[in-house]
PDB file of C-alpha atoms in Angstrom:
ATOM      1  CA  MET H 822      72.220-106.697  62.866  1.00 36.00           C
ATOM      2  CA  SER H 823      72.230-109.292  65.650  1.00 39.00           C
ATOM      3  CA  GLY H 824      74.291-109.645  68.869  1.00 39.00           C
ATOM      4  CA  SER H 825      76.080-112.382  67.419  1.00 41.00           C
ATOM      5  CA  SER H 826      77.160-110.192  64.177  1.00 44.00           C
ATOM      6  CA  ARG H 827      80.594-109.215  65.182  1.00 46.00           C
ATOM      7  CA  PRO H 828      83.962-108.605  63.092  1.00 47.00           C
ATOM      8  CA  SER H 829      86.461-111.153  62.926  1.00 47.00           C
ATOM      9  CA  GLY H 830      90.007-110.552  64.097  1.00 47.00           C
ATOM     10  CA  PRO H 831      93.313-112.246  63.752  1.00 48.00           C
ATOM     11  CA  ALA H 832      93.672-113.025  67.593  1.00 67.00           C
ATOM     12  CA  ALA H 833      91.228-113.255  70.465  1.00 86.00           C
ATOM     13  CA  ASP H 834      91.345-110.276  72.682  1.00 95.00           C
ATOM     14  CA  PRO H 835      90.645-111.737  76.234  1.00 97.00           C
ATOM     15  CA  VAL H 836      89.356-108.443  77.635  1.00 97.00           C
ATOM     16  CA  VAL H 837      86.967-107.706  74.811  1.00 98.00           C
ATOM     17  CA  GLU H 838      85.775-111.531  75.129  1.00 98.00           C
ATOM     18  CA  ALA H 839      85.058-111.104  78.779  1.00 98.00           C
ATOM     19  CA  ALA H 840      83.181-107.666  77.988  1.00 98.00           C
ATOM     20  CA  THR H 841      81.279-109.517  75.247  1.00 98.00           C
ATOM     21  CA  ARG H 842      80.139-112.207  77.730  1.00 98.00           C
ATOM     22  CA  GLN H 843      78.983-109.572  80.227  1.00 98.00           C
ATOM     23  CA  VAL H 844      77.041-107.567  77.443  1.00 98.00           C
ATOM     24  CA  MET H 845      75.445-110.710  76.217  1.00 98.00           C
ATOM     25  CA  ALA H 846      74.593-111.629  79.637  1.00 98.00           C
ATOM     26  CA  ALA H 847      72.814-108.134  79.980  1.00 98.00           C
ATOM     27  CA  LEU H 848      71.066-108.643  76.443  1.00 98.00           C
ATOM     28  CA  ALA H 849      69.510-111.852  77.725  1.00 98.00           C
ATOM     29  CA  ASP H 850      68.594-110.317  81.418  1.00 98.00           C
ATOM     30  CA  PRO H 851      66.960-107.027  81.586  1.00 97.00           C
ATOM     31  CA  ALA H 852      67.993-106.716  85.467  1.00 97.00           C
ATOM     32  CA  LEU H 853      71.389-106.400  84.214  1.00 98.00           C
ATOM     33  CA  ARG H 854      70.929-103.346  81.869  1.00 98.00           C
ATOM     34  CA  PRO H 855      71.736-100.064  83.754  1.00 98.00           C
ATOM     35  CA  VAL H 856      69.469 -96.759  83.599  1.00 98.00           C
ATOM     36  CA  VAL H 857      71.288 -93.849  81.843  1.00 98.00           C
ATOM     37  CA  ARG H 858      70.641 -90.276  82.365  1.00 98.00           C
ATOM     38  CA  THR H 859      72.763 -87.738  80.184  1.00 98.00           C
ATOM     39  CA  PHE H 860      73.341 -84.019  81.050  1.00 98.00           C
ATOM     40  CA  PHE H 861      74.605 -82.069  78.006  1.00 98.00           C
ATOM     41  CA  ASP H 862      76.642 -79.186  78.587  1.00 97.00           C
ATOM     42  CA  GLU H 863      76.399 -76.932  75.389  1.00 96.00           C
ATOM     43  CA  GLU H 864      79.248 -74.414  76.116  1.00 96.00           C
ATOM     44  CA  THR H 865      81.833 -77.722  75.989  1.00 97.00           C
ATOM     45  CA  PHE H 866      79.547 -80.070  73.714  1.00 97.00           C
ATOM     46  CA  THR H 867      80.232 -82.456  76.597  1.00 98.00           C
ATOM     47  CA  ALA H 868      77.839 -85.162  77.664  1.00 98.00           C
ATOM     48  CA  THR H 869      77.839 -86.314  81.600  1.00 98.00           C
ATOM     49  CA  HIS H 870      76.329 -89.770  81.952  1.00 98.00           C
ATOM     50  CA  VAL H 871      74.712 -90.927  85.297  1.00 98.00           C
ATOM     51  CA  VAL H 872      74.467 -94.511  85.183  1.00 98.00           C
ATOM     52  CA  HIS H 873      72.595 -96.657  87.780  1.00 98.00           C
ATOM     53  CA  ASP H 874      71.477 -99.899  88.769  1.00 98.00           C
ATOM     54  CA  PRO H 875      67.722-100.013  89.228  1.00 98.00           C
ATOM     55  CA  ALA H 876      67.578-102.981  91.712  1.00 98.00           C
ATOM     56  CA  THR H 877      69.972-101.386  94.231  1.00 98.00           C
ATOM     57  CA  MET H 878      69.772 -97.472  93.163  1.00 98.00           C
ATOM     58  CA  LYS H 879      73.713 -97.639  93.264  1.00 98.00           C
ATOM     59  CA  ALA H 880      75.197 -95.090  90.591  1.00 98.00           C
ATOM     60  CA  ALA H 881      78.094 -93.842  88.829  1.00 98.00           C
ATOM     61  CA  VAL H 882      78.917 -90.407  87.556  1.00 98.00           C
ATOM     62  CA  ILE H 883      80.980 -90.152  84.305  1.00 98.00           C
ATOM     63  CA  ASP H 884      82.858 -87.364  82.649  1.00 98.00           C
ATOM     64  CA  SER H 885      81.422 -84.463  84.890  1.00 98.00           C
ATOM     65  CA  VAL H 886      81.810 -80.684  83.770  1.00 98.00           C
ATOM     66  CA  LEU H 887      82.840 -77.747  86.077  1.00 98.00           C
ATOM     67  CA  ASN H 888      81.991 -74.649  84.444  1.00 98.00           C
ATOM     68  CA  TYR H 889      84.897 -72.173  83.610  1.00 96.00           C
ATOM     69  CA  GLU H 890      84.729 -68.786  82.541  1.00 95.00           C
ATOM     70  CA  ALA H 891      88.092 -67.963  80.712  1.00 93.00           C
ATOM     71  CA  SER H 892      87.898 -64.211  80.634  1.00 93.00           C
ATOM     72  CA  SER H 893      87.608 -64.142  84.199  1.00 95.00           C
ATOM     73  CA  GLY H 894      88.999 -67.300  85.506  1.00 94.00           C
ATOM     74  CA  ARG H 895      86.069 -68.027  87.719  1.00 96.00           C
ATOM     75  CA  THR H 896      84.556 -71.410  88.060  1.00 97.00           C
ATOM     76  CA  LYS H 897      80.811 -72.295  88.611  1.00 97.00           C
ATOM     77  CA  HIS H 898      78.722 -75.541  89.500  1.00 97.00           C
ATOM     78  CA  GLY H 899      75.787 -74.955  87.459  1.00 97.00           C
ATOM     79  CA  SER H 900      76.178 -78.326  85.316  1.00 98.00           C
ATOM     80  CA  ALA H 901      77.343 -80.263  87.937  1.00 98.00           C
ATOM     81  CA  GLN H 902      74.306 -79.079  90.191  1.00 98.00           C
ATOM     82  CA  LYS H 903      71.863 -80.666  87.703  1.00 98.00           C
ATOM     83  CA  VAL H 904      73.816 -83.776  88.300  1.00 98.00           C
ATOM     84  CA  VAL H 905      73.413 -83.425  92.047  1.00 98.00           C
ATOM     85  CA  ASP H 906      70.002 -82.624  91.752  1.00 98.00           C
ATOM     86  CA  TYR H 907      68.961 -85.552  89.911  1.00 98.00           C
ATOM     87  CA  VAL H 908      70.961 -88.049  91.971  1.00 98.00           C
ATOM     88  CA  ARG H 909      69.134 -86.735  95.047  1.00 98.00           C
ATOM     89  CA  GLU H 910      65.721 -86.634  93.653  1.00 98.00           C
ATOM     90  CA  THR H 911      66.062 -89.888  92.265  1.00 98.00           C
ATOM     91  CA  GLY H 912      67.307 -91.443  95.574  1.00 98.00           C
ATOM     92  CA  LEU H 913      70.741 -92.609  94.052  1.00 98.00           C
ATOM     93  CA  GLU H 914      73.789 -93.606  95.864  1.00 98.00           C
ATOM     94  CA  VAL H 915      77.091 -92.654  93.937  1.00 98.00           C
ATOM     95  CA  GLU H 916      79.745 -95.433  94.266  1.00 98.00           C
ATOM     96  CA  TRP H 917      82.100 -93.894  91.410  1.00 98.00           C
ATOM     97  CA  GLN H 918      83.072 -90.718  89.810  1.00 98.00           C
ATOM     98  CA  LEU H 919      84.511 -92.168  86.929  1.00 98.00           C
ATOM     99  CA  GLU H 920      86.883 -90.055  84.048  1.00 98.00           C
ATOM    100  CA  THR H 921      87.288 -91.655  80.630  1.00 98.00           C
ATOM    101  CA  HIS H 922      90.344 -89.793  80.250  1.00 96.00           C
ATOM    102  CA  ALA H 923      92.105 -86.191  81.244  1.00 95.00           C
ATOM    103  CA  HIS H 924      89.962 -83.879  79.075  1.00 96.00           C
ATOM    104  CA  ALA H 925      91.332 -81.211  77.311  1.00 94.00           C
ATOM    105  CA  ASP H 926      88.107 -79.288  76.313  1.00 95.00           C
ATOM    106  CA  HIS H 927      86.596 -78.876  79.900  1.00 96.00           C
ATOM    107  CA  LEU H 928      87.433 -79.048  83.573  1.00 97.00           C
ATOM    108  CA  SER H 929      86.169 -81.882  85.857  1.00 98.00           C
ATOM    109  CA  ALA H 930      83.783 -81.276  88.402  1.00 98.00           C
ATOM    110  CA  ALA H 931      84.528 -84.799  90.012  1.00 98.00           C
ATOM    111  CA  PRO H 932      86.092 -83.364  93.295  1.00 97.00           C
ATOM    112  CA  TRP H 933      83.109 -81.345  93.934  1.00 98.00           C
ATOM    113  CA  LEU H 934      80.668 -83.897  93.131  1.00 98.00           C
ATOM    114  CA  GLN H 935      82.654 -86.202  95.428  1.00 98.00           C
ATOM    115  CA  GLU H 936      81.924 -83.738  98.179  1.00 98.00           C
ATOM    116  CA  GLN H 937      78.209 -83.375  97.452  1.00 98.00           C
ATOM    117  CA  LEU H 938      77.539 -87.067  96.582  1.00 98.00           C
ATOM    118  CA  GLY H 939      80.544 -89.534  97.668  1.00 97.00           C
ATOM    119  CA  GLY H 940      81.867 -92.064  95.102  1.00 98.00           C
ATOM    120  CA  LYS H 941      85.540 -93.130  94.368  1.00 98.00           C
ATOM    121  CA  LEU H 942      87.196 -90.987  91.612  1.00 98.00           C
ATOM    122  CA  ALA H 943      88.776 -93.160  89.300  1.00 98.00           C
ATOM    123  CA  ILE H 944      90.664 -93.199  85.714  1.00 98.00           C
ATOM    124  CA  GLY H 945      92.991 -95.325  83.782  1.00 97.00           C
ATOM    125  CA  ALA H 946      96.111 -96.123  85.020  1.00 97.00           C
ATOM    126  CA  ASP H 947      98.114 -94.364  82.214  1.00 97.00           C
ATOM    127  CA  ILE H 948      97.022 -91.054  83.653  1.00 97.00           C
ATOM    128  CA  ARG H 949     100.497 -91.139  84.795  1.00 97.00           C
ATOM    129  CA  ARG H 950     101.889 -90.786  81.482  1.00 95.00           C
ATOM    130  CA  VAL H 951      99.663 -87.915  80.787  1.00 95.00           C
ATOM    131  CA  GLN H 952     100.958 -86.299  84.017  1.00 96.00           C
ATOM    132  CA  ASP H 953     104.498 -86.811  83.074  1.00 95.00           C
ATOM    133  CA  VAL H 954     103.869 -85.194  79.677  1.00 94.00           C
ATOM    134  CA  PHE H 955     101.878 -82.280  80.772  1.00 95.00           C
ATOM    135  CA  GLY H 956     103.823 -81.655  84.127  1.00 95.00           C
ATOM    136  CA  LYS H 957     106.697 -80.926  81.724  1.00 94.00           C
ATOM    137  CA  ILE H 958     104.923 -78.841  79.664  1.00 94.00           C
ATOM    138  CA  PHE H 959     103.495 -76.741  82.481  1.00 94.00           C
ATOM    139  CA  ASN H 960     106.535 -76.918  84.198  1.00 94.00           C
ATOM    140  CA  ALA H 961     104.470 -78.032  87.309  1.00 93.00           C
ATOM    141  CA  GLY H 962     107.502 -78.849  89.512  1.00 89.00           C
ATOM    142  CA  THR H 963     108.546 -81.555  91.866  1.00 88.00           C
ATOM    143  CA  GLU H 964     105.631 -80.757  94.011  1.00 88.00           C
ATOM    144  CA  PHE H 965     103.415 -82.477  91.437  1.00 94.00           C
ATOM    145  CA  ALA H 966     103.203 -86.125  91.896  1.00 95.00           C
ATOM    146  CA  ARG H 967     103.152 -87.965  88.378  1.00 96.00           C
ATOM    147  CA  ASP H 968     101.978 -91.338  89.990  1.00 96.00           C
ATOM    148  CA  GLY H 969      98.119 -90.999  89.657  1.00 96.00           C
ATOM    149  CA  SER H 970      97.910 -90.652  93.545  1.00 97.00           C
ATOM    150  CA  GLN H 971      95.466 -87.785  93.041  1.00 97.00           C
ATOM    151  CA  PHE H 972      92.915 -90.191  92.209  1.00 98.00           C
ATOM    152  CA  ASP H 973      91.086 -93.035  94.555  1.00 98.00           C
ATOM    153  CA  HIS H 974      91.663 -95.831  91.942  1.00 98.00           C
ATOM    154  CA  LEU H 975      93.567 -96.415  88.619  1.00 98.00           C
ATOM    155  CA  PHE H 976      92.160 -98.866  86.136  1.00 98.00           C
ATOM    156  CA  GLN H 977      94.200-101.277  84.557  1.00 98.00           C
ATOM    157  CA  ASP H 978      92.943-102.987  81.140  1.00 98.00           C
ATOM    158  CA  GLY H 979      90.346-105.698  82.036  1.00 98.00           C
ATOM    159  CA  ASP H 980      89.779-104.824  85.692  1.00 98.00           C
ATOM    160  CA  THR H 981      86.164-105.715  86.594  1.00 98.00           C
ATOM    161  CA  PHE H 982      83.852-103.601  89.015  1.00 98.00           C
ATOM    162  CA  SER H 983      80.374-103.023  89.489  1.00 98.00           C
ATOM    163  CA  VAL H 984      77.603-100.423  89.606  1.00 98.00           C
ATOM    164  CA  GLY H 985      75.403-101.986  92.310  1.00 98.00           C
ATOM    165  CA  SER H 986      74.849-105.684  91.371  1.00 98.00           C
ATOM    166  CA  ILE H 987      75.587-104.661  87.460  1.00 98.00           C
ATOM    167  CA  PRO H 988      78.912-106.101  86.366  1.00 98.00           C
ATOM    168  CA  ALA H 989      81.476-103.720  84.655  1.00 98.00           C
ATOM    169  CA  ILE H 990      84.937-103.900  82.900  1.00 98.00           C
ATOM    170  CA  ALA H 991      87.393-101.265  81.970  1.00 98.00           C
ATOM    171  CA  LEU H 992      88.764-101.396  78.310  1.00 98.00           C
ATOM    172  CA  HIS H 993      92.051 -99.436  77.726  1.00 98.00           C
ATOM    173  CA  VAL H 994      91.372 -97.437  74.450  1.00 98.00           C
ATOM    174  CA  PRO H 995      94.407 -95.074  73.894  1.00 97.00           C
ATOM    175  CA  GLY H 996      95.098 -93.023  70.812  1.00 97.00           C
ATOM    176  CA  HIS H 997      93.164 -89.890  71.664  1.00 97.00           C
ATOM    177  CA  THR H 998      95.198 -89.853  74.838  1.00 94.00           C
ATOM    178  CA  PRO H 999      97.520 -92.497  76.074  1.00 93.00           C
ATOM    179  CA  ALA H1000      95.296 -92.873  79.257  1.00 93.00           C
ATOM    180  CA  ASP H1001      91.655 -93.226  77.628  1.00 97.00           C
ATOM    181  CA  MET H1002      89.323 -95.912  79.334  1.00 97.00           C
ATOM    182  CA  ALA H1003      86.016 -97.167  78.153  1.00 98.00           C
ATOM    183  CA  PHE H1004      83.722 -98.479  80.718  1.00 98.00           C
ATOM    184  CA  VAL H1005      81.483-101.187  79.879  1.00 98.00           C
ATOM    185  CA  ILE H1006      78.508-101.493  82.558  1.00 98.00           C
ATOM    186  CA  GLY H1007      76.047-104.123  81.563  1.00 98.00           C
ATOM    187  CA  ASP H1008      75.129-103.746  77.989  1.00 98.00           C
ATOM    188  CA  ALA H1009      76.291 -99.849  77.954  1.00 98.00           C
ATOM    189  CA  ALA H1010      79.853 -98.896  77.107  1.00 98.00           C
ATOM    190  CA  PHE H1011      81.170 -95.125  77.961  1.00 98.00           C
ATOM    191  CA  ILE H1012      83.463 -94.585  75.439  1.00 98.00           C
ATOM    192  CA  GLY H1013      84.933 -91.076  75.911  1.00 96.00           C
ATOM    193  CA  ASP H1014      86.798 -89.497  73.044  1.00 96.00           C
ATOM    194  CA  THR H1015      87.200 -92.379  70.741  1.00 97.00           C
ATOM    195  CA  LEU H1016      84.251 -92.411  68.445  1.00 98.00           C
ATOM    196  CA  PHE H1017      81.576 -89.743  67.755  1.00 98.00           C
ATOM    197  CA  MET H1018      78.065 -90.112  66.257  1.00 98.00           C
ATOM    198  CA  PRO H1019      78.167 -91.908  63.114  1.00 98.00           C
ATOM    199  CA  ASP H1020      77.660 -88.985  61.084  1.00 98.00           C
ATOM    200  CA  TYR H1021      80.557 -86.961  62.727  1.00 97.00           C
ATOM    201  CA  GLY H1022      83.425 -89.587  62.928  1.00 97.00           C
ATOM    202  CA  THR H1023      86.099 -89.905  65.333  1.00 98.00           C
ATOM    203  CA  ALA H1024      88.188 -88.012  67.620  1.00 97.00           C
ATOM    204  CA  ARG H1025      91.397 -86.228  67.159  1.00 97.00           C
ATOM    205  CA  ALA H1026      94.892 -88.043  67.732  1.00 97.00           C
ATOM    206  CA  ASP H1027      97.310 -84.927  67.695  1.00 95.00           C
ATOM    207  CA  PHE H1028      97.675 -84.153  71.271  1.00 92.00           C
ATOM    208  CA  PRO H1029     100.856 -85.199  72.982  1.00 91.00           C
ATOM    209  CA  GLY H1030     100.704 -88.704  73.676  1.00 91.00           C
ATOM    210  CA  GLY H1031      98.110 -89.241  70.876  1.00 94.00           C
ATOM    211  CA  ASP H1032      98.348 -91.576  67.974  1.00 97.00           C
ATOM    212  CA  ALA H1033      96.147 -92.010  64.938  1.00 98.00           C
ATOM    213  CA  ARG H1034      97.061 -95.616  64.390  1.00 98.00           C
ATOM    214  CA  MET H1035      96.641 -96.570  68.026  1.00 98.00           C
ATOM    215  CA  LEU H1036      93.145 -94.801  67.975  1.00 98.00           C
ATOM    216  CA  PHE H1037      91.931 -97.149  64.984  1.00 98.00           C
ATOM    217  CA  ARG H1038      93.170-100.168  66.913  1.00 98.00           C
ATOM    218  CA  SER H1039      91.342 -99.056  69.850  1.00 98.00           C
ATOM    219  CA  ILE H1040      88.220 -98.130  67.934  1.00 98.00           C
ATOM    220  CA  ARG H1041      88.266-101.889  66.257  1.00 98.00           C
ATOM    221  CA  ARG H1042      88.313-103.462  69.581  1.00 97.00           C
ATOM    222  CA  LEU H1043      85.440-101.219  70.683  1.00 98.00           C
ATOM    223  CA  LEU H1044      83.623-102.229  67.646  1.00 98.00           C
ATOM    224  CA  SER H1045      84.189-106.065  68.241  1.00 98.00           C
ATOM    225  CA  LEU H1046      81.663-105.826  71.133  1.00 98.00           C
ATOM    226  CA  PRO H1047      78.152-107.113  70.108  1.00 98.00           C
ATOM    227  CA  ALA H1048      76.269-105.169  67.533  1.00 98.00           C
ATOM    228  CA  GLU H1049      73.533-104.385  70.204  1.00 98.00           C
ATOM    229  CA  THR H1050      76.113-102.631  72.638  1.00 98.00           C
ATOM    230  CA  ARG H1051      74.674 -99.219  73.818  1.00 98.00           C
ATOM    231  CA  LEU H1052      77.520 -96.783  73.128  1.00 98.00           C
ATOM    232  CA  PHE H1053      77.653 -93.273  75.135  1.00 98.00           C
ATOM    233  CA  LEU H1054      79.772 -90.722  73.908  1.00 98.00           C
ATOM    234  CA  CYS H1055      81.329 -87.955  75.712  1.00 97.00           C
ATOM    235  CA  HIS H1056      80.816 -85.216  72.982  1.00 97.00           C
ATOM    236  CA  ASP H1057      78.721 -84.225  70.114  1.00 97.00           C
ATOM    237  CA  TYR H1058      79.092 -81.271  67.798  1.00 96.00           C
ATOM    238  CA  LYS H1059      76.119 -81.687  65.484  1.00 95.00           C
ATOM    239  CA  ALA H1060      77.010 -83.051  62.092  1.00 94.00           C
ATOM    240  CA  PRO H1061      76.135 -80.874  58.996  1.00 93.00           C
ATOM    241  CA  GLY H1062      72.561 -81.507  58.300  1.00 93.00           C
ATOM    242  CA  ARG H1063      71.797 -82.683  61.997  1.00 95.00           C
ATOM    243  CA  ASP H1064      69.871 -79.874  64.033  1.00 95.00           C
ATOM    244  CA  VAL H1065      69.975 -81.836  67.704  1.00 97.00           C
ATOM    245  CA  PHE H1066      72.685 -82.944  69.961  1.00 97.00           C
ATOM    246  CA  ALA H1067      73.215 -86.593  70.265  1.00 98.00           C
ATOM    247  CA  TRP H1068      75.333 -88.968  72.553  1.00 98.00           C
ATOM    248  CA  GLU H1069      74.109 -92.259  72.202  1.00 98.00           C
ATOM    249  CA  THR H1070      74.593 -94.952  69.525  1.00 98.00           C
ATOM    250  CA  THR H1071      75.285 -98.554  69.260  1.00 98.00           C
ATOM    251  CA  VAL H1072      78.182-100.703  67.918  1.00 98.00           C
ATOM    252  CA  GLY H1073      76.165-101.964  65.041  1.00 98.00           C
ATOM    253  CA  ALA H1074      75.484 -98.378  63.993  1.00 98.00           C
ATOM    254  CA  GLU H1075      79.100 -97.333  64.320  1.00 98.00           C
ATOM    255  CA  ARG H1076      80.223-100.191  62.143  1.00 98.00           C
ATOM    256  CA  ALA H1077      77.567 -99.606  59.369  1.00 98.00           C
ATOM    257  CA  HIS H1078      77.666 -95.944  59.153  1.00 98.00           C
ATOM    258  CA  ASN H1079      80.574 -94.177  60.706  1.00 98.00           C
ATOM    259  CA  VAL H1080      81.975 -91.925  58.193  1.00 98.00           C
ATOM    260  CA  HIS H1081      85.677 -92.670  59.275  1.00 98.00           C
ATOM    261  CA  VAL H1082      85.748 -96.058  60.496  1.00 98.00           C
ATOM    262  CA  HIS H1083      82.923 -97.829  59.169  1.00 98.00           C
ATOM    263  CA  ASP H1084      83.420-101.570  58.315  1.00 98.00           C
ATOM    264  CA  GLY H1085      85.910-101.969  55.457  1.00 97.00           C
ATOM    265  CA  VAL H1086      88.068 -98.893  56.169  1.00 97.00           C
ATOM    266  CA  ALA H1087      91.731 -99.898  56.281  1.00 98.00           C
ATOM    267  CA  GLU H1088      93.980 -98.873  58.900  1.00 98.00           C
ATOM    268  CA  ASP H1089      96.350 -96.979  56.638  1.00 98.00           C
ATOM    269  CA  ASP H1090      93.579 -94.828  55.144  1.00 98.00           C
ATOM    270  CA  PHE H1091      92.254 -94.061  58.609  1.00 98.00           C
ATOM    271  CA  VAL H1092      95.575 -92.628  59.745  1.00 98.00           C
ATOM    272  CA  THR H1093      96.178 -90.791  56.708  1.00 98.00           C
ATOM    273  CA  MET H1094      92.601 -89.348  57.009  1.00 98.00           C
ATOM    274  CA  ARG H1095      92.811 -88.732  60.831  1.00 97.00           C
ATOM    275  CA  SER H1096      96.296 -87.199  60.387  1.00 97.00           C
ATOM    276  CA  ALA H1097      95.409 -84.514  57.847  1.00 97.00           C
ATOM    277  CA  ARG H1098      92.265 -83.676  59.757  1.00 97.00           C
ATOM    278  CA  ASP H1099      94.014 -83.042  62.558  1.00 97.00           C
ATOM    279  CA  ARG H1100      96.316 -80.813  61.082  1.00 96.00           C
ATOM    280  CA  THR H1101      93.260 -78.355  60.173  1.00 97.00           C
ATOM    281  CA  LEU H1102      92.126 -78.341  63.824  1.00 95.00           C
ATOM    282  CA  SER H1103      93.031 -75.702  66.360  1.00 94.00           C
ATOM    283  CA  LEU H1104      93.339 -76.548  69.966  1.00 93.00           C
ATOM    284  CA  PRO H1105      90.215 -76.440  72.297  1.00 94.00           C
ATOM    285  CA  SER H1106      89.755 -73.256  73.876  1.00 93.00           C
ATOM    286  CA  LEU H1107      89.871 -74.341  77.402  1.00 95.00           C
ATOM    287  CA  ILE H1108      92.890 -76.793  76.765  1.00 95.00           C
ATOM    288  CA  MET H1109      95.265 -74.728  79.107  1.00 95.00           C
ATOM    289  CA  PRO H1110      93.078 -74.736  82.377  1.00 96.00           C
ATOM    290  CA  SER H1111      91.456 -78.088  81.442  1.00 97.00           C
ATOM    291  CA  VAL H1112      94.570 -80.115  81.305  1.00 96.00           C
ATOM    292  CA  GLN H1113      96.078 -78.412  84.402  1.00 96.00           C
ATOM    293  CA  VAL H1114      93.277 -79.186  86.364  1.00 97.00           C
ATOM    294  CA  ASN H1115      92.108 -82.605  85.093  1.00 97.00           C
ATOM    295  CA  MET H1116      95.858 -84.039  85.428  1.00 97.00           C
ATOM    296  CA  ARG H1117      95.232 -83.187  89.072  1.00 97.00           C
ATOM    297  CA  ALA H1118      91.887 -85.232  89.258  1.00 97.00           C
ATOM    298  CA  GLY H1119      90.041 -81.878  88.813  1.00 97.00           C
ATOM    299  CA  HIS H1120      91.869 -79.990  91.570  1.00 96.00           C
ATOM    300  CA  LEU H1121      92.838 -76.528  90.899  1.00 95.00           C
ATOM    301  CA  PRO H1122      96.725 -76.276  91.073  1.00 94.00           C
ATOM    302  CA  GLU H1123      98.193 -75.641  94.622  1.00 93.00           C
ATOM    303  CA  PRO H1124      97.418 -71.857  95.976  1.00 94.00           C
ATOM    304  CA  GLU H1125     100.347 -69.616  95.979  1.00 93.00           C
ATOM    305  CA  GLU H1126     101.413 -67.371  98.957  1.00 94.00           C
ATOM    306  CA  ASN H1127      98.497 -64.940  98.236  1.00 96.00           C
ATOM    307  CA  GLY H1128      95.919 -68.025  98.460  1.00 95.00           C
ATOM    308  CA  VAL H1129      95.217 -67.985  94.920  1.00 95.00           C
ATOM    309  CA  SER H1130      95.602 -70.540  92.226  1.00 95.00           C
ATOM    310  CA  TYR H1131      96.836 -69.656  88.775  1.00 95.00           C
ATOM    311  CA  ILE H1132      96.457 -71.433  85.441  1.00 94.00           C
ATOM    312  CA  LYS H1133      99.817 -71.212  83.529  1.00 94.00           C
ATOM    313  CA  VAL H1134     100.095 -70.715  79.632  1.00 93.00           C
ATOM    314  CA  PRO H1135     103.057 -71.986  78.122  1.00 92.00           C
ATOM    315  CA  VAL H1136     104.118 -69.558  75.025  1.00 92.00           C
ATOM    316  CA  ASN H1137     104.958 -71.078  71.698  1.00 88.00           C
ATOM    317  CA  ARG H1138     104.870 -74.417  73.284  1.00 85.00           C
ATOM    318  CA  LEU H1139     101.652 -76.298  72.188  1.00 82.00           C
TER     319      LEU H1139
END
């Protein structure tokens, strides 16, 4: 499938068109293609991507993991330390700590990585909607700001930035949560919880603020990028019959083979399938600590008068 092979749409999407021009430029010029090193945390099935510009050695860390032991409430930095070691050994300079969304299945290590490596901590601007919804669910109180101010930067749809000399653009892809953002860096798109590997399908859309129809439209937006666009996923769970974890695919592969949203799948059929499938799923085991921490940009809740931070569990609420 060639780079010019793209699905037709009823109307032009200027942000996708801009991202397409960027990808095509990177496909034509190897200097605009980033190097990606992925660290996979098997406990949470999460892929953390370190993406860098080989010309300047500037880098971004995307969707980092803070290890959390639910039975004891203890945090550890084993997964994040691997990122630190790699960045230092490779001689990278971190410019960005990027979150594709407020994760419900793992805690972010971004604040700790900032202390070790630097970089601006950023997420999509609609994190404010997530903070509002979950601030109420967890009764976080008026002291919890719902304005995204815990982050250094909030991306709007179509915002451009760079990693070193490689151009990048943010694409709003809600559906899994209202705040999901994909980051297209050169010819590589980091798409968070929207798509999984073609043999596994798509992300759930049943969390508060999620929407299966919106997810379908966001996915079609991503799949409007050139077929050769590299896609880097946030999770993998090994589809039946596959024995190894995988987190990299392409737009072309997803369009041809994704078991939920390959070319030809109608929106209504996807919504029916996704909604039925979501009703069979249990909540992620770490949703309580993850959301409370991640809506705070990876910071623990403020310590109480005894100096200890606490994770709340709302009874019969989720």
